[in-house]
Amino acid sequence: MFPSLVLVGYALVTNVCAPNAILGCEHWMISVKEVLVSPSLGLAHPVWIERLPWLCQGCTIRGVDADLYDFGFFSGRSSLESVQDNWSTLMGATGASSVVHGRQVHGTVIR
């Protein structure tokens, strides 16, 4: 089981780098500051809350105990079994029946 949610004292900012029907933007780059929904739900993307009310979106982070907090299938830091156990625990804690996992890319190069 995961420890209680700890809220960090800053909001996350998402940079969207293309026009997008969901976000309704006409610019090539926008920044969206995530907002605190509640202490139990944490931060959320305000446009997604409005336009996709059925969607539960979240970000995972690394913690002090790599095995406990590692959700990275591609990080190579923890065993696949440990990462799968973490996702199963998170799904059980949130009541999610499925999860979509995207590979996070750092940088500006598109391949």
PDB file of C-alpha atoms in Angstrom:
ATOM      1  CA  MET A   1       0.000   0.000   0.000  1.00  0.00           C
ATOM      2  CA  PHE A   2       1.215   3.507  -0.799  1.00  0.00           C
ATOM      3  CA  PRO A   3       1.768   6.170   1.860  1.00  0.00           C
ATOM      4  CA  SER A   4      -0.709   9.040   2.127  1.00  0.00           C
ATOM      5  CA  LEU A   5      -0.711  11.547  -0.704  1.00  0.00           C
ATOM      6  CA  VAL A   6       1.803  14.323  -0.180  1.00  0.00           C
ATOM      7  CA  LEU A   7       1.065  17.511  -2.095  1.00  0.00           C
ATOM      8  CA  VAL A   8       4.037  19.407  -3.392  1.00  0.00           C
ATOM      9  CA  GLY A   9       4.018  23.189  -2.972  1.00  0.00           C
ATOM     10  CA  TYR A  10       3.943  23.986  -6.686  1.00  0.00           C
ATOM     11  CA  ALA A  11       1.692  23.252  -9.639  1.00  0.00           C
ATOM     12  CA  LEU A  12       2.761  21.302 -12.671  1.00  0.00           C
ATOM     13  CA  VAL A  13       2.779  23.050 -16.021  1.00  0.00           C
ATOM     14  CA  THR A  14       1.999  21.140 -19.207  1.00  0.00           C
ATOM     15  CA  ASN A  15       3.374  22.425 -22.496  1.00  0.00           C
ATOM     16  CA  VAL A  16       1.280  21.340 -25.464  1.00  0.00           C
ATOM     17  CA  CYS A  17       3.221  21.651 -28.697  1.00  0.00           C
ATOM     18  CA  ALA A  18       0.572  21.280 -31.417  1.00  0.00           C
ATOM     19  CA  PRO A  19      -2.956  22.436 -32.236  1.00  0.00           C
ATOM     20  CA  ASN A  20      -5.372  20.033 -30.630  1.00  0.00           C
ATOM     21  CA  ALA A  21      -9.145  19.519 -30.898  1.00  0.00           C
ATOM     22  CA  ILE A  22      -9.467  18.511 -27.244  1.00  0.00           C
ATOM     23  CA  LEU A  23      -7.639  21.569 -25.947  1.00  0.00           C
ATOM     24  CA  GLY A  24      -9.220  23.812 -28.565  1.00  0.00           C
ATOM     25  CA  CYS A  25      -6.026  25.749 -29.131  1.00  0.00           C
ATOM     26  CA  GLU A  26      -5.032  27.457 -32.332  1.00  0.00           C
ATOM     27  CA  HIS A  27      -1.441  28.021 -31.257  1.00  0.00           C
ATOM     28  CA  TRP A  28       1.541  25.778 -31.635  1.00  0.00           C
ATOM     29  CA  MET A  29       2.529  26.030 -27.991  1.00  0.00           C
ATOM     30  CA  ILE A  30       0.457  26.621 -24.898  1.00  0.00           C
ATOM     31  CA  SER A  31       1.184  26.094 -21.229  1.00  0.00           C
ATOM     32  CA  VAL A  32      -1.487  24.845 -18.875  1.00  0.00           C
ATOM     33  CA  LYS A  33      -1.073  25.132 -15.121  1.00  0.00           C
ATOM     34  CA  GLU A  34      -2.627  22.175 -13.348  1.00  0.00           C
ATOM     35  CA  VAL A  35      -4.965  23.047 -10.471  1.00  0.00           C
ATOM     36  CA  LEU A  36      -5.546  21.482  -7.060  1.00  0.00           C
ATOM     37  CA  VAL A  37      -8.841  19.593  -7.221  1.00  0.00           C
ATOM     38  CA  SER A  38      -8.841  18.287  -3.642  1.00  0.00           C
ATOM     39  CA  PRO A  39      -6.337  16.942  -1.105  1.00  0.00           C
ATOM     40  CA  SER A  40      -7.243  13.362  -2.040  1.00  0.00           C
ATOM     41  CA  LEU A  41      -7.253  13.852  -5.824  1.00  0.00           C
ATOM     42  CA  GLY A  42      -4.317  16.233  -6.062  1.00  0.00           C
ATOM     43  CA  LEU A  43      -3.580  18.226  -9.213  1.00  0.00           C
ATOM     44  CA  ALA A  44      -5.577  18.008 -12.439  1.00  0.00           C
ATOM     45  CA  HIS A  45      -5.598  19.524 -15.913  1.00  0.00           C
ATOM     46  CA  PRO A  46      -8.396  22.186 -15.905  1.00  0.00           C
ATOM     47  CA  VAL A  47      -9.356  21.842 -19.591  1.00  0.00           C
ATOM     48  CA  TRP A  48      -9.568  18.073 -19.284  1.00  0.00           C
ATOM     49  CA  ILE A  49     -11.827  18.423 -16.216  1.00  0.00           C
ATOM     50  CA  GLU A  50     -14.210  20.550 -18.278  1.00  0.00           C
ATOM     51  CA  ARG A  51     -14.130  18.657 -21.573  1.00  0.00           C
ATOM     52  CA  LEU A  52     -13.459  15.083 -20.439  1.00  0.00           C
ATOM     53  CA  PRO A  53     -15.269  14.730 -17.090  1.00  0.00           C
ATOM     54  CA  TRP A  54     -15.066  10.914 -17.217  1.00  0.00           C
ATOM     55  CA  LEU A  55     -11.259  10.978 -17.480  1.00  0.00           C
ATOM     56  CA  CYS A  56      -9.079  10.515 -14.415  1.00  0.00           C
ATOM     57  CA  GLN A  57      -5.615  11.861 -15.253  1.00  0.00           C
ATOM     58  CA  GLY A  58      -2.549  11.747 -13.095  1.00  0.00           C
ATOM     59  CA  CYS A  59       1.220  11.893 -13.007  1.00  0.00           C
ATOM     60  CA  THR A  60       3.449   9.507 -11.121  1.00  0.00           C
ATOM     61  CA  ILE A  61       6.794  10.500  -9.664  1.00  0.00           C
ATOM     62  CA  ARG A  62       9.872   8.817  -8.319  1.00  0.00           C
ATOM     63  CA  GLY A  63      10.218   8.720  -4.554  1.00  0.00           C
ATOM     64  CA  VAL A  64      12.926   7.911  -2.076  1.00  0.00           C
ATOM     65  CA  ASP A  65      12.177   4.172  -2.211  1.00  0.00           C
ATOM     66  CA  ALA A  66      12.631   3.376  -5.914  1.00  0.00           C
ATOM     67  CA  ASP A  67      10.794   0.033  -5.779  1.00  0.00           C
ATOM     68  CA  LEU A  68       7.776   1.513  -3.992  1.00  0.00           C
ATOM     69  CA  TYR A  69       7.315   4.516  -6.271  1.00  0.00           C
ATOM     70  CA  ASP A  70       8.662   3.315  -9.625  1.00  0.00           C
ATOM     71  CA  PHE A  71       5.911   3.255 -12.263  1.00  0.00           C
ATOM     72  CA  GLY A  72       8.331   3.414 -15.198  1.00  0.00           C
ATOM     73  CA  PHE A  73       8.092   0.490 -17.584  1.00  0.00           C
ATOM     74  CA  PHE A  74      10.887   2.040 -19.628  1.00  0.00           C
ATOM     75  CA  SER A  75      13.163   3.338 -16.855  1.00  0.00           C
ATOM     76  CA  GLY A  76      15.041   0.103 -16.204  1.00  0.00           C
ATOM     77  CA  ARG A  77      15.386   1.089 -12.534  1.00  0.00           C
ATOM     78  CA  SER A  78      13.110  -1.567 -11.024  1.00  0.00           C
ATOM     79  CA  SER A  79      12.057  -5.049 -12.058  1.00  0.00           C
ATOM     80  CA  LEU A  80       9.075  -5.412 -14.392  1.00  0.00           C
ATOM     81  CA  GLU A  81       7.290  -7.365 -11.637  1.00  0.00           C
ATOM     82  CA  SER A  82       7.787  -4.524  -9.138  1.00  0.00           C
ATOM     83  CA  VAL A  83       6.501  -1.911 -11.617  1.00  0.00           C
ATOM     84  CA  GLN A  84       3.463  -4.075 -12.467  1.00  0.00           C
ATOM     85  CA  ASP A  85       2.735  -4.521  -8.747  1.00  0.00           C
ATOM     86  CA  ASN A  86       2.873  -0.731  -8.261  1.00  0.00           C
ATOM     87  CA  TRP A  87       0.384  -0.163 -11.106  1.00  0.00           C
ATOM     88  CA  SER A  88      -1.931  -2.865  -9.691  1.00  0.00           C
ATOM     89  CA  THR A  89      -1.792  -1.248  -6.251  1.00  0.00           C
ATOM     90  CA  LEU A  90      -2.504   2.202  -7.714  1.00  0.00           C
ATOM     91  CA  MET A  91      -5.435   0.841  -9.751  1.00  0.00           C
ATOM     92  CA  GLY A  92      -6.857  -0.832  -6.655  1.00  0.00           C
ATOM     93  CA  ALA A  93      -6.479   2.330  -4.571  1.00  0.00           C
ATOM     94  CA  THR A  94      -8.202   4.493  -7.200  1.00  0.00           C
ATOM     95  CA  GLY A  95     -10.834   1.976  -8.321  1.00  0.00           C
ATOM     96  CA  ALA A  96      -9.572   2.122 -11.911  1.00  0.00           C
ATOM     97  CA  SER A  97     -10.388  -0.868 -14.100  1.00  0.00           C
ATOM     98  CA  SER A  98      -7.784   0.072 -16.716  1.00  0.00           C
ATOM     99  CA  VAL A  99      -4.860   2.425 -17.190  1.00  0.00           C
ATOM    100  CA  VAL A 100      -3.331   4.003 -20.274  1.00  0.00           C
ATOM    101  CA  HIS A 101       0.405   4.448 -19.940  1.00  0.00           C
ATOM    102  CA  GLY A 102       2.308   6.717 -22.299  1.00  0.00           C
ATOM    103  CA  ARG A 103       6.040   6.911 -22.661  1.00  0.00           C
ATOM    104  CA  GLN A 104       7.263  10.276 -21.394  1.00  0.00           C
ATOM    105  CA  VAL A 105       9.761  11.990 -23.639  1.00  0.00           C
ATOM    106  CA  HIS A 106      12.070  14.715 -22.335  1.00  0.00           C
ATOM    107  CA  GLY A 107      13.330  17.112 -24.954  1.00  0.00           C
ATOM    108  CA  THR A 108      12.243  18.674 -28.206  1.00  0.00           C
ATOM    109  CA  VAL A 109      13.401  16.149 -30.809  1.00  0.00           C
ATOM    110  CA  ILE A 110      10.584  14.341 -32.632  1.00  0.00           C
ATOM    111  CA  ARG A 111      11.566  10.978 -34.111  1.00  0.00           C
TER     112      ARG A 111
END
